[in-house]
PDB file of C-alpha atoms in Angstrom:
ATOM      1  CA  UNK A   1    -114.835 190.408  17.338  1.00 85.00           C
ATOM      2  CA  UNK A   2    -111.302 191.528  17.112  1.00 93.00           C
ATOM      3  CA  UNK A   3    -110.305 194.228  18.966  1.00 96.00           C
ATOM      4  CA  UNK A   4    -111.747 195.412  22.491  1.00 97.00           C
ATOM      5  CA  UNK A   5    -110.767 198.696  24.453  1.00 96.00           C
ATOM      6  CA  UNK A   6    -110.880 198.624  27.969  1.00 94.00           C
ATOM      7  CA  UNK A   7    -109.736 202.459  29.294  1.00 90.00           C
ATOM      8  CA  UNK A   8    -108.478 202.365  32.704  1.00 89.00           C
ATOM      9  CA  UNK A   9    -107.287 204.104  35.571  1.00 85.00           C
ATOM     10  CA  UNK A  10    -105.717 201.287  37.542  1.00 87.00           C
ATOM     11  CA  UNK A  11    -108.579 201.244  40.256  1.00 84.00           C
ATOM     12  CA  UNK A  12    -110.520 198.423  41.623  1.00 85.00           C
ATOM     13  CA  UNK A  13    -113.566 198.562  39.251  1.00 83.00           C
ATOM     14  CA  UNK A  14    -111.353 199.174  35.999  1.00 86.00           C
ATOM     15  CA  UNK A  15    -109.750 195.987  37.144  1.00 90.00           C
ATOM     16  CA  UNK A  16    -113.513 194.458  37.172  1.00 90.00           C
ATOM     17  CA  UNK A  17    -114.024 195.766  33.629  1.00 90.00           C
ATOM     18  CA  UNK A  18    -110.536 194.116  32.545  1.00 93.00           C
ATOM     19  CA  UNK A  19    -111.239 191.442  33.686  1.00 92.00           C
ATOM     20  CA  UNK A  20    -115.205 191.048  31.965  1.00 92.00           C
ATOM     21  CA  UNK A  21    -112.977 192.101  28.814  1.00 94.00           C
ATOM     22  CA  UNK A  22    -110.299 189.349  29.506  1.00 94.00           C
ATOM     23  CA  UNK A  23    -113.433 186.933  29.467  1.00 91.00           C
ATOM     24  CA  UNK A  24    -114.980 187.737  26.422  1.00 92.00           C
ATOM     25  CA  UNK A  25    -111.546 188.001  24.108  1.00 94.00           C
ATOM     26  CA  UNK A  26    -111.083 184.634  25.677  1.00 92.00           C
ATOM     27  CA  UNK A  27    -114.200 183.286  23.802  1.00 90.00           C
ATOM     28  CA  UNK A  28    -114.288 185.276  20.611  1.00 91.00           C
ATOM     29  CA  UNK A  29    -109.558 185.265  20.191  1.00 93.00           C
ATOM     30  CA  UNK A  30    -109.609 189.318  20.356  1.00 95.00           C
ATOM     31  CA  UNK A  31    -107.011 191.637  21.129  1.00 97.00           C
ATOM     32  CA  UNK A  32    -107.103 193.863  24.224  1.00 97.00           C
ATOM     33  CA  UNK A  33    -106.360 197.213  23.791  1.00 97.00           C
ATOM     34  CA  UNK A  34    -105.259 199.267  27.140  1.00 96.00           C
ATOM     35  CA  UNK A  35    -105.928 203.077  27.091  1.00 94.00           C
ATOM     36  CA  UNK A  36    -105.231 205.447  30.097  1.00 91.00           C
ATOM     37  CA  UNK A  37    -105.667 209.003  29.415  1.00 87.00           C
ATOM     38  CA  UNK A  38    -104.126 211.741  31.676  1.00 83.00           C
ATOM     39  CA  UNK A  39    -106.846 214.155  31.615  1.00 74.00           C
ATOM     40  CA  UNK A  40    -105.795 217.243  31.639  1.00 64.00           C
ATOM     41  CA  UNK A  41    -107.669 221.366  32.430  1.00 55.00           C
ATOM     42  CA  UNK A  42    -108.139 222.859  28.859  1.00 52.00           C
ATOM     43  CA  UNK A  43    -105.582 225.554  30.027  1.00 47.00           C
ATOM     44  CA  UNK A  44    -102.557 222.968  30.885  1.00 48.00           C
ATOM     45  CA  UNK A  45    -103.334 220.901  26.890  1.00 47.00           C
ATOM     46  CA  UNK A  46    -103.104 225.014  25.341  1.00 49.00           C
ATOM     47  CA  UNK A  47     -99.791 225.471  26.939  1.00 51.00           C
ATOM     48  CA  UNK A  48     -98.621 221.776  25.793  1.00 52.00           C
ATOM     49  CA  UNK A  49     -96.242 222.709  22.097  1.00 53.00           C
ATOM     50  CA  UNK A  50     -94.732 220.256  20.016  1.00 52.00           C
ATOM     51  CA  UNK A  51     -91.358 218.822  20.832  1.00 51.00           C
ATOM     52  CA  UNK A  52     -91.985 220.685  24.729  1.00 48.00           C
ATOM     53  CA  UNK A  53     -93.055 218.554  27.518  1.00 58.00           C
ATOM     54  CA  UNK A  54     -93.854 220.020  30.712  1.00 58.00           C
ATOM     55  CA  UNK A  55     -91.829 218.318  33.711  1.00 58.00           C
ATOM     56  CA  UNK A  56     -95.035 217.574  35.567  1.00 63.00           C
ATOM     57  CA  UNK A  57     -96.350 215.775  32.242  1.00 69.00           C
ATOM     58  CA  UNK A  58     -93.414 213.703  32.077  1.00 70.00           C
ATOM     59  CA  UNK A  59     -93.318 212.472  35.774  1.00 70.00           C
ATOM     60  CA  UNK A  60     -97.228 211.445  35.039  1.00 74.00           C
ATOM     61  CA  UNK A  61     -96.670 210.218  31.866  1.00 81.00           C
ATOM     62  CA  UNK A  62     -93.764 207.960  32.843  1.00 86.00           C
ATOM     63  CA  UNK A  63     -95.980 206.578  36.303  1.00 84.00           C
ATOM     64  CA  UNK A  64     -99.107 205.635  33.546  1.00 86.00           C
ATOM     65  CA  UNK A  65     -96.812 203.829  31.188  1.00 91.00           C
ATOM     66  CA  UNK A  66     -94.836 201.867  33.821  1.00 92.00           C
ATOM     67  CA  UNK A  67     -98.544 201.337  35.137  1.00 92.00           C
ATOM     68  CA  UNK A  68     -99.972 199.936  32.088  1.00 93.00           C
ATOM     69  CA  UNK A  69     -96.967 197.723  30.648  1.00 93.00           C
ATOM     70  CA  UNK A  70     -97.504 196.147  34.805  1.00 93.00           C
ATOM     71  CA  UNK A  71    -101.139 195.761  33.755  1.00 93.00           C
ATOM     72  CA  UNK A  72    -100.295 193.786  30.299  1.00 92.00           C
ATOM     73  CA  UNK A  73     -98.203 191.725  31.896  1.00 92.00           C
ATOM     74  CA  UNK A  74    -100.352 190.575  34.513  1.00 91.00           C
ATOM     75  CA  UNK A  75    -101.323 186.778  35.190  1.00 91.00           C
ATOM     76  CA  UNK A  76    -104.955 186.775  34.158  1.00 89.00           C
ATOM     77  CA  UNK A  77    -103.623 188.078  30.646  1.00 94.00           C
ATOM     78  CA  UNK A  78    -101.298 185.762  29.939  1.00 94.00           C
ATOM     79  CA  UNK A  79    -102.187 184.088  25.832  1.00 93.00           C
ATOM     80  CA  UNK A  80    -104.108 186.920  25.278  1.00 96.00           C
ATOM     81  CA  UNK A  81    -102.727 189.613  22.297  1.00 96.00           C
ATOM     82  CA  UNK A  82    -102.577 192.627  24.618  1.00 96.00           C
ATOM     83  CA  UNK A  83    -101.298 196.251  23.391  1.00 96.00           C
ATOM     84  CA  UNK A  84    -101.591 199.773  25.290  1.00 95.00           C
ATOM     85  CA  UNK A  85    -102.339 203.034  24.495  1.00 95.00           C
ATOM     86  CA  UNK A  86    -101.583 206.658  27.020  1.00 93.00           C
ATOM     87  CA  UNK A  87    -103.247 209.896  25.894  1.00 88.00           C
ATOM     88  CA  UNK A  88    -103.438 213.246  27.556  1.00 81.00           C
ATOM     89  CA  UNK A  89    -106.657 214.907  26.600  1.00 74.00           C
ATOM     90  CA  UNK A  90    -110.069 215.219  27.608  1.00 69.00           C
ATOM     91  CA  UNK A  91    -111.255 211.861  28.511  1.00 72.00           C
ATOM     92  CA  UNK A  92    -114.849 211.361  26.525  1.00 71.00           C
ATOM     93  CA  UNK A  93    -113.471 212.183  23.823  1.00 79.00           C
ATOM     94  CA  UNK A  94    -110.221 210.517  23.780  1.00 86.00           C
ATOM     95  CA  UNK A  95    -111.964 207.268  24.095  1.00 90.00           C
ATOM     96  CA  UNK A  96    -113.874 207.479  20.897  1.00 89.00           C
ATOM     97  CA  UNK A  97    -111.175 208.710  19.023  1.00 91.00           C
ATOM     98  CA  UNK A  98    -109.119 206.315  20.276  1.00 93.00           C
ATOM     99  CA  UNK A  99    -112.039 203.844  19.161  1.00 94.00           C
ATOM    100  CA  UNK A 100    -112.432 204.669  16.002  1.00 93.00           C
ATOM    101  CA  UNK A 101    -108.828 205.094  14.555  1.00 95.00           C
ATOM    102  CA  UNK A 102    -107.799 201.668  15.970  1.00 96.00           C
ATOM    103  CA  UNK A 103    -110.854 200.097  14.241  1.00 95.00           C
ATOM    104  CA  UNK A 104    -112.708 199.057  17.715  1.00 96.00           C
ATOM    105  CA  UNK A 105    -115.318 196.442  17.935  1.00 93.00           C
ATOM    106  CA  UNK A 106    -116.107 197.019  21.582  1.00 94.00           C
ATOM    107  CA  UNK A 107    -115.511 199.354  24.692  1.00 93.00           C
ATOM    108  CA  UNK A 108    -115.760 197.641  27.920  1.00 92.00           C
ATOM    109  CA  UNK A 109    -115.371 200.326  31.035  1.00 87.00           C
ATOM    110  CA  UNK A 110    -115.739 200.385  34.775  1.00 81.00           C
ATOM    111  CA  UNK A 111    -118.750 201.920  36.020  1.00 72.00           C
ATOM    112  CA  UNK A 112    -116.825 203.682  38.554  1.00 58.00           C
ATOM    113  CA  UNK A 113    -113.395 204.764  39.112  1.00 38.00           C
ATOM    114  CA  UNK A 114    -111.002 207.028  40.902  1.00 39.00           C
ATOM    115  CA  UNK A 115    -109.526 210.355  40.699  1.00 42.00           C
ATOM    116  CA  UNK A 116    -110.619 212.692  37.992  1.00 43.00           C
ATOM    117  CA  UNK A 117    -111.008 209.519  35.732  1.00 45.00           C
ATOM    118  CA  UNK A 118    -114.047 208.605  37.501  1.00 45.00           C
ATOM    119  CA  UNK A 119    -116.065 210.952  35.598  1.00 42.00           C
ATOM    120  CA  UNK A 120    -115.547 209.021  32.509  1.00 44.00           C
ATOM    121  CA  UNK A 121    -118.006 206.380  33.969  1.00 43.00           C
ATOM    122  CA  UNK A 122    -120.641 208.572  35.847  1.00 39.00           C
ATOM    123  CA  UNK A 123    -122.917 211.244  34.725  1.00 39.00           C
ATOM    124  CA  UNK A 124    -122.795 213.381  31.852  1.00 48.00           C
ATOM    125  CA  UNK A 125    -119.167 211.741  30.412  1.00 56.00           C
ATOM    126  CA  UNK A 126    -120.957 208.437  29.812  1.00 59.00           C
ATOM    127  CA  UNK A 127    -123.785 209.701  28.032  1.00 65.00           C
ATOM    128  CA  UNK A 128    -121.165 211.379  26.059  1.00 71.00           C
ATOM    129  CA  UNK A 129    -119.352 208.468  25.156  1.00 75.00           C
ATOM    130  CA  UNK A 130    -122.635 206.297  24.510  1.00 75.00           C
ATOM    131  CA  UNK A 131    -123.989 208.487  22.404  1.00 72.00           C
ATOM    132  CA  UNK A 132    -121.204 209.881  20.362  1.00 77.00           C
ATOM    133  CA  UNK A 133    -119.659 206.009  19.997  1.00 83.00           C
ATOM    134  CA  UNK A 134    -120.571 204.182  16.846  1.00 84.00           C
ATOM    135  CA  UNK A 135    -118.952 201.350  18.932  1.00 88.00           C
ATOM    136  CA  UNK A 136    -120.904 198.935  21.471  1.00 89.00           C
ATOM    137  CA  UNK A 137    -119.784 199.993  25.007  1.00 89.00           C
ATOM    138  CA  UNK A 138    -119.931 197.765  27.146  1.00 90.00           C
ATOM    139  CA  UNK A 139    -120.051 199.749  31.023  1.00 87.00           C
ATOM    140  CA  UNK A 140    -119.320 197.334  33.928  1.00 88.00           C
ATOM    141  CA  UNK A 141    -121.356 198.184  37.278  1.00 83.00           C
ATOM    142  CA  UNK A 142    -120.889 196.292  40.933  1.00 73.00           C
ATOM    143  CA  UNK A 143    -117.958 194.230  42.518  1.00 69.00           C
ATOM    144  CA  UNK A 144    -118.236 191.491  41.490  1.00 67.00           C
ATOM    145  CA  UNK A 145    -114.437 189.515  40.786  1.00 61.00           C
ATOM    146  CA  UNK A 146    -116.178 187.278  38.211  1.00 65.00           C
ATOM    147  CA  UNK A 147    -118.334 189.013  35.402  1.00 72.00           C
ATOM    148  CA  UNK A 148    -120.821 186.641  33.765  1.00 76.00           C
ATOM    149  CA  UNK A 149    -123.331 186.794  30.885  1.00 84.00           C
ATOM    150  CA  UNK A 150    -125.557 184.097  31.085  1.00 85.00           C
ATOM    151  CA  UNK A 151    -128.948 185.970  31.474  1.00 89.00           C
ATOM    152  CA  UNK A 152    -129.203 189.167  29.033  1.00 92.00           C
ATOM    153  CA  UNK A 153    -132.696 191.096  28.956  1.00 93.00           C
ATOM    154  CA  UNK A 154    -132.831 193.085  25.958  1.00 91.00           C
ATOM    155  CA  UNK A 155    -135.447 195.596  25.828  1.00 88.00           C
ATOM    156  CA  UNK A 156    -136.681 196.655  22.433  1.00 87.00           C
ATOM    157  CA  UNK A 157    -139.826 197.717  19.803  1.00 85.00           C
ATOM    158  CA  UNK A 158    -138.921 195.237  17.479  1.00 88.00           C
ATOM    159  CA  UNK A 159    -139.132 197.772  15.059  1.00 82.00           C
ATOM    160  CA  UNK A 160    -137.250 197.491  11.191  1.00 80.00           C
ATOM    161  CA  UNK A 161    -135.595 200.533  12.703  1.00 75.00           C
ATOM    162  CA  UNK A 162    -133.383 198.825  15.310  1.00 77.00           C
ATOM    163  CA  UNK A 163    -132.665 195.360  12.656  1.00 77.00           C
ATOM    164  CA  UNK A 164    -128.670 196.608  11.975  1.00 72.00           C
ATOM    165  CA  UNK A 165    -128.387 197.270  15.668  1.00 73.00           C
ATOM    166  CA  UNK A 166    -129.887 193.858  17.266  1.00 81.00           C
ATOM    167  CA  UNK A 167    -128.095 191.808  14.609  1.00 82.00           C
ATOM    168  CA  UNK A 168    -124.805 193.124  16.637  1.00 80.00           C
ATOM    169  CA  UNK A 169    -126.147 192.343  19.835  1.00 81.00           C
ATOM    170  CA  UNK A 170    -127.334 188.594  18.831  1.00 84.00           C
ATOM    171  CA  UNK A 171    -123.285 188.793  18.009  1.00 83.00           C
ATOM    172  CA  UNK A 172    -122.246 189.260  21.176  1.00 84.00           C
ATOM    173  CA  UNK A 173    -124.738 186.637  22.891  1.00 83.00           C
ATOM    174  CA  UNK A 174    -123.774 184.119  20.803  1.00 82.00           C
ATOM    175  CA  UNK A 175    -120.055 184.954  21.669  1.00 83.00           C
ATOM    176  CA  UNK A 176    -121.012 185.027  25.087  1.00 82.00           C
ATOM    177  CA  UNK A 177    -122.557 181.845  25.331  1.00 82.00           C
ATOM    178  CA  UNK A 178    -125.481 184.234  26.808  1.00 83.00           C
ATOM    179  CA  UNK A 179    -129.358 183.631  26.984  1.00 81.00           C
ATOM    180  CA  UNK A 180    -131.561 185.972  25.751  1.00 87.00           C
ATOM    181  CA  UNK A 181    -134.428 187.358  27.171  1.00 93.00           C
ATOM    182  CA  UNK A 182    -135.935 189.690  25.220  1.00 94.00           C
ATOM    183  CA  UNK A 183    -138.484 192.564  26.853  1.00 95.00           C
ATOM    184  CA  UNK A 184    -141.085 194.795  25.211  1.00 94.00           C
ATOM    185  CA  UNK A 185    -142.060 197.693  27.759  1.00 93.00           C
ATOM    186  CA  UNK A 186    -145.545 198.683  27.562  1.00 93.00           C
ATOM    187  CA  UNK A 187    -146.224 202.142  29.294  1.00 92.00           C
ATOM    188  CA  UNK A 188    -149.604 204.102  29.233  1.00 92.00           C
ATOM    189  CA  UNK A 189    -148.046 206.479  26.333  1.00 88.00           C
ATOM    190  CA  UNK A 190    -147.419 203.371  23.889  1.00 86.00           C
ATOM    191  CA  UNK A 191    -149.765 200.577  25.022  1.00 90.00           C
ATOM    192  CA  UNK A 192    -150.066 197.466  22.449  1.00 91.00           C
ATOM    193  CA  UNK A 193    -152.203 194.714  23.705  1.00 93.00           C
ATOM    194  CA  UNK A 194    -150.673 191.456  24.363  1.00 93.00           C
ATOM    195  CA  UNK A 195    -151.809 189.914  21.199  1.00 94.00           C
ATOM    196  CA  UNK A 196    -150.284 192.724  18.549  1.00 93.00           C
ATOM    197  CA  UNK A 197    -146.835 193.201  20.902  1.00 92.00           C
ATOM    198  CA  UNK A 198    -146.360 188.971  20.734  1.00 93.00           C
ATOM    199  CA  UNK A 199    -146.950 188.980  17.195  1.00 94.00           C
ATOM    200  CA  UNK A 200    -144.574 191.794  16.653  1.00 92.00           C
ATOM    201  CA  UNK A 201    -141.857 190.197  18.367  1.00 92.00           C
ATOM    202  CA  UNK A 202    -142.080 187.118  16.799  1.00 91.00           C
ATOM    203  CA  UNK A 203    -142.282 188.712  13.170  1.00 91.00           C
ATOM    204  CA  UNK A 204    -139.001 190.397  13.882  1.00 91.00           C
ATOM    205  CA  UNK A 205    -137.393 187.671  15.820  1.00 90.00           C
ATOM    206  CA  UNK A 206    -137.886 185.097  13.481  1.00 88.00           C
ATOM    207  CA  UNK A 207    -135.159 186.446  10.902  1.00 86.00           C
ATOM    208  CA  UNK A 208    -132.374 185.923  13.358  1.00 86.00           C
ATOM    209  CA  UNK A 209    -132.937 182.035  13.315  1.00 80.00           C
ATOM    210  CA  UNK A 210    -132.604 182.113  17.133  1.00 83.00           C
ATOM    211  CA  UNK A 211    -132.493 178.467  19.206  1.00 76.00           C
ATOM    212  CA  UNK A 212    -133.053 179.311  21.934  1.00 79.00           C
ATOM    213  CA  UNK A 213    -134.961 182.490  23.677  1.00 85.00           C
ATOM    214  CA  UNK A 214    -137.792 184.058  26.383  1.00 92.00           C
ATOM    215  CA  UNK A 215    -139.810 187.252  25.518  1.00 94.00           C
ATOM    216  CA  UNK A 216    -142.050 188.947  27.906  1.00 96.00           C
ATOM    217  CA  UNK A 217    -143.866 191.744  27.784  1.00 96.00           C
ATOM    218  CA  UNK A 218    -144.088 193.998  30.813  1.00 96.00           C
ATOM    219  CA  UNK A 219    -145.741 196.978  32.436  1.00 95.00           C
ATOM    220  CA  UNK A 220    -145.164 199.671  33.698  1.00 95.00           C
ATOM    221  CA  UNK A 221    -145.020 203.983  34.038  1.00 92.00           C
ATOM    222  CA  UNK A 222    -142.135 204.360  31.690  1.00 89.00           C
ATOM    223  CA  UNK A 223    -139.461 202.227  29.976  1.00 88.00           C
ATOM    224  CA  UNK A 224    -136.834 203.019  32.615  1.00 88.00           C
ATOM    225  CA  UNK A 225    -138.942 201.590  35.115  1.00 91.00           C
ATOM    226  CA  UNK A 226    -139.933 199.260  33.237  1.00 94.00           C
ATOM    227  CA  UNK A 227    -136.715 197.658  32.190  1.00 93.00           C
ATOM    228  CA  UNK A 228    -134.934 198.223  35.735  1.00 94.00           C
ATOM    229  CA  UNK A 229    -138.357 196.323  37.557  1.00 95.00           C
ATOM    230  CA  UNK A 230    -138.149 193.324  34.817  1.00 96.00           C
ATOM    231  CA  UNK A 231    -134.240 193.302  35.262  1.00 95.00           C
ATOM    232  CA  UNK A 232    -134.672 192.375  38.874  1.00 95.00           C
ATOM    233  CA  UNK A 233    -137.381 190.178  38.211  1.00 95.00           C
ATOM    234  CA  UNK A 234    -135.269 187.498  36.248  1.00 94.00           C
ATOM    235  CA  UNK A 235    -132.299 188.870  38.165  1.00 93.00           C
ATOM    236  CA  UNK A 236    -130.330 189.688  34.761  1.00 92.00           C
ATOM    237  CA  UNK A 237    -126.052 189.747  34.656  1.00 90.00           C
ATOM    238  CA  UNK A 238    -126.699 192.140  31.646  1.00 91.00           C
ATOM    239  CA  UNK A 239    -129.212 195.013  30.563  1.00 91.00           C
ATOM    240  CA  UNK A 240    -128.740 195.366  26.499  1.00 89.00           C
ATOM    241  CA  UNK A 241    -129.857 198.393  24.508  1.00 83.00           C
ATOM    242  CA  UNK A 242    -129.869 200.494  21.550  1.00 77.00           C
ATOM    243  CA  UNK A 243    -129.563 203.727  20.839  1.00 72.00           C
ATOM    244  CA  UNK A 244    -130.345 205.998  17.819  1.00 59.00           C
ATOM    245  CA  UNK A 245    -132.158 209.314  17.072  1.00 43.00           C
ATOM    246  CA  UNK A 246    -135.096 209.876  18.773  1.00 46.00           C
ATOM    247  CA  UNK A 247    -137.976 207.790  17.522  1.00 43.00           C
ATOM    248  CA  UNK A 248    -139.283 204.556  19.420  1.00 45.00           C
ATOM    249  CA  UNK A 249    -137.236 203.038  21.847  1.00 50.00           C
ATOM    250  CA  UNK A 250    -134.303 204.775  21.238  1.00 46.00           C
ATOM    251  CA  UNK A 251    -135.895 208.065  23.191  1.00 46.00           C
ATOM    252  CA  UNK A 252    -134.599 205.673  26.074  1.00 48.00           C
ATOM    253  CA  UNK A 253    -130.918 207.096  25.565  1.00 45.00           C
ATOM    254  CA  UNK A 254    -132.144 210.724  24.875  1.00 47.00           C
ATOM    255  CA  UNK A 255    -132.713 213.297  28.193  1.00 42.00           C
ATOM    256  CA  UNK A 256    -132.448 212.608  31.861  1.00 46.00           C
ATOM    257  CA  UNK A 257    -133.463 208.954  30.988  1.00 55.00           C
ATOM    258  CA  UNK A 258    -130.107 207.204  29.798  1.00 54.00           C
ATOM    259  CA  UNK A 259    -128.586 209.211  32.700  1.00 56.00           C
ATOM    260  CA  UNK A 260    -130.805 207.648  35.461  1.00 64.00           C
ATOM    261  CA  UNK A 261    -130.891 204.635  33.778  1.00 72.00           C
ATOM    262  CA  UNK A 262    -127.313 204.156  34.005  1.00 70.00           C
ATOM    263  CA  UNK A 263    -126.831 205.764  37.163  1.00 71.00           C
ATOM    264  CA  UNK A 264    -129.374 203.533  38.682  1.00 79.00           C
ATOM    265  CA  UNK A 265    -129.278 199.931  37.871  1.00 84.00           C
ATOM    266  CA  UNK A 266    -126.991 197.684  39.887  1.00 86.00           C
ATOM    267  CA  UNK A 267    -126.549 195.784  36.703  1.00 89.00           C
ATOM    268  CA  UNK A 268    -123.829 195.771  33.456  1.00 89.00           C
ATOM    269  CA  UNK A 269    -125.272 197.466  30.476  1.00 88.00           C
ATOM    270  CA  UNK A 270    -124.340 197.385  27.105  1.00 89.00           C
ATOM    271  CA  UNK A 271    -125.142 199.757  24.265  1.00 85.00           C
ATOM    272  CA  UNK A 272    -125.350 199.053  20.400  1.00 82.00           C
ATOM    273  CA  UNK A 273    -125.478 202.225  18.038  1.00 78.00           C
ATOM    274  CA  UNK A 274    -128.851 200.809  15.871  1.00 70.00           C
TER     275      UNK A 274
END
């Protein structure tokens, strides 16, 4: 891992997701990469021409950059490679863009901000993001001031389907220092028994060459459920996924489901594009 992208707007919970970020390029020697985006109506980016700047721009602009050269020089940042980035534009997209032509490895965000930045984290915005990033995104959620990985469950089919995706998030465990607990949700629409769903699992698990790990299997009315109830079983730090077209597991991120999913759980999730 070399480069991670933590957008912010300077509020409490970006400074949560900073500092989860600040933790992880600590392990793995990656650069942080600020981004704060003015986001602008549609109508005020029409009237914006080259080589014009519209005074109310300016005083924002200049307030975000003294705000995010203050943020990269804070204490908890100090040895760390740490650059910044301001954009006006529409937020969602701004962030992958911003991804992708800086050669990202991961986004880490706040689950919830302030002003009109908030909607970045909530909603339809982060579906947006999640499923238009080729990038893992990594979405912090409570208040916690120190963000730990040390119990991941990652729910998947263990399908040949999802191999390029889970090889990224063994990746980040091992990065992490994490332990894996890895959760196949039976509902009443896709029922294995116990006996095919083990053997399954340990068919695909076995090409990682993993040391150490748990799998369980678990029941319930749909995978949402499913993973949220198991999550607070083994009270998880971290809820891993992937996402991808529409077969298998993947119909987790597609609908009202990756909404309520991320909308409801207490916990961190992280995404992988399989």
């Amino acid at each position: 891992m070399k480069k991670i992208l933590v957008p912010t707007d300077f509020s409490e919970q970006a400074t949560i997701a900073l500092r989860a970020a600040t933790n992880i390029a600590r392990k793995s020697g990656a650069e942080i990469i600020l981004l704060h985006i003015i986001d602008l109506p549609q109508e005020t980016m029409d009237m914006i021409k080259p080589g014009y700047d519209l005074p109310e721009i300016m005083f924002f602009k200049e307030h975000a950059e003294a705000k995010l050269t203050q943020t990269s020089l804070s204490e908890e940042l100090n040895g760390l490679n740490v650059s910044q980035i301001l954009k006006l534009g529409r937020t969602f997209n701004e962030v992958t863009d911003v991804a992708k032509a800086n050669n990202i490895d991961l986004i880490v965000m706040g689950s919830h901000g302030a002003s009109g930045f908030k909607e970045l984290f909530i909603g339809s915005n982060t579906e947006k993001v999640i499923r238009t990033s080729e990038i893992p995104v990594l979405a912090i959620k409570g208040t916690e001031t120190e963000v730990s990985f040390n119990k991941v469950v990652f729910a998947n089919d263990f399908t040949e389907e999802t191999a390029e995706g889970f090889q990224k998030i063994i990746d980040f465990l091992k990065v992490n220092g994490a332990q894996p607990h890895f959760l196949m949700v039976n509902t009443p629409n896709n029922f294995k028994p116990t006996h095919i769903a083990e053997q399954l699992a340990h068919d695909f698990l076995k090409q990682y060459n993993l040391d150490d790990y748990e799998f369980s299997i678990y029941n319930d009315l749909d995978i949402e459920k499913g993973i949220l109830n198991f999550a607070e079983r083994v009270d998880a730090d971290l809820i891993a996924m992937g996402t991808h077209g529409r077969k298998g597991f993947a119909r987790l991120l597609n609908g009202s489901i990756s909404e309520d999913l991320m909308n409801h759980s207490p916990r961190s999730i992280i995404t992988f594009k399989l």
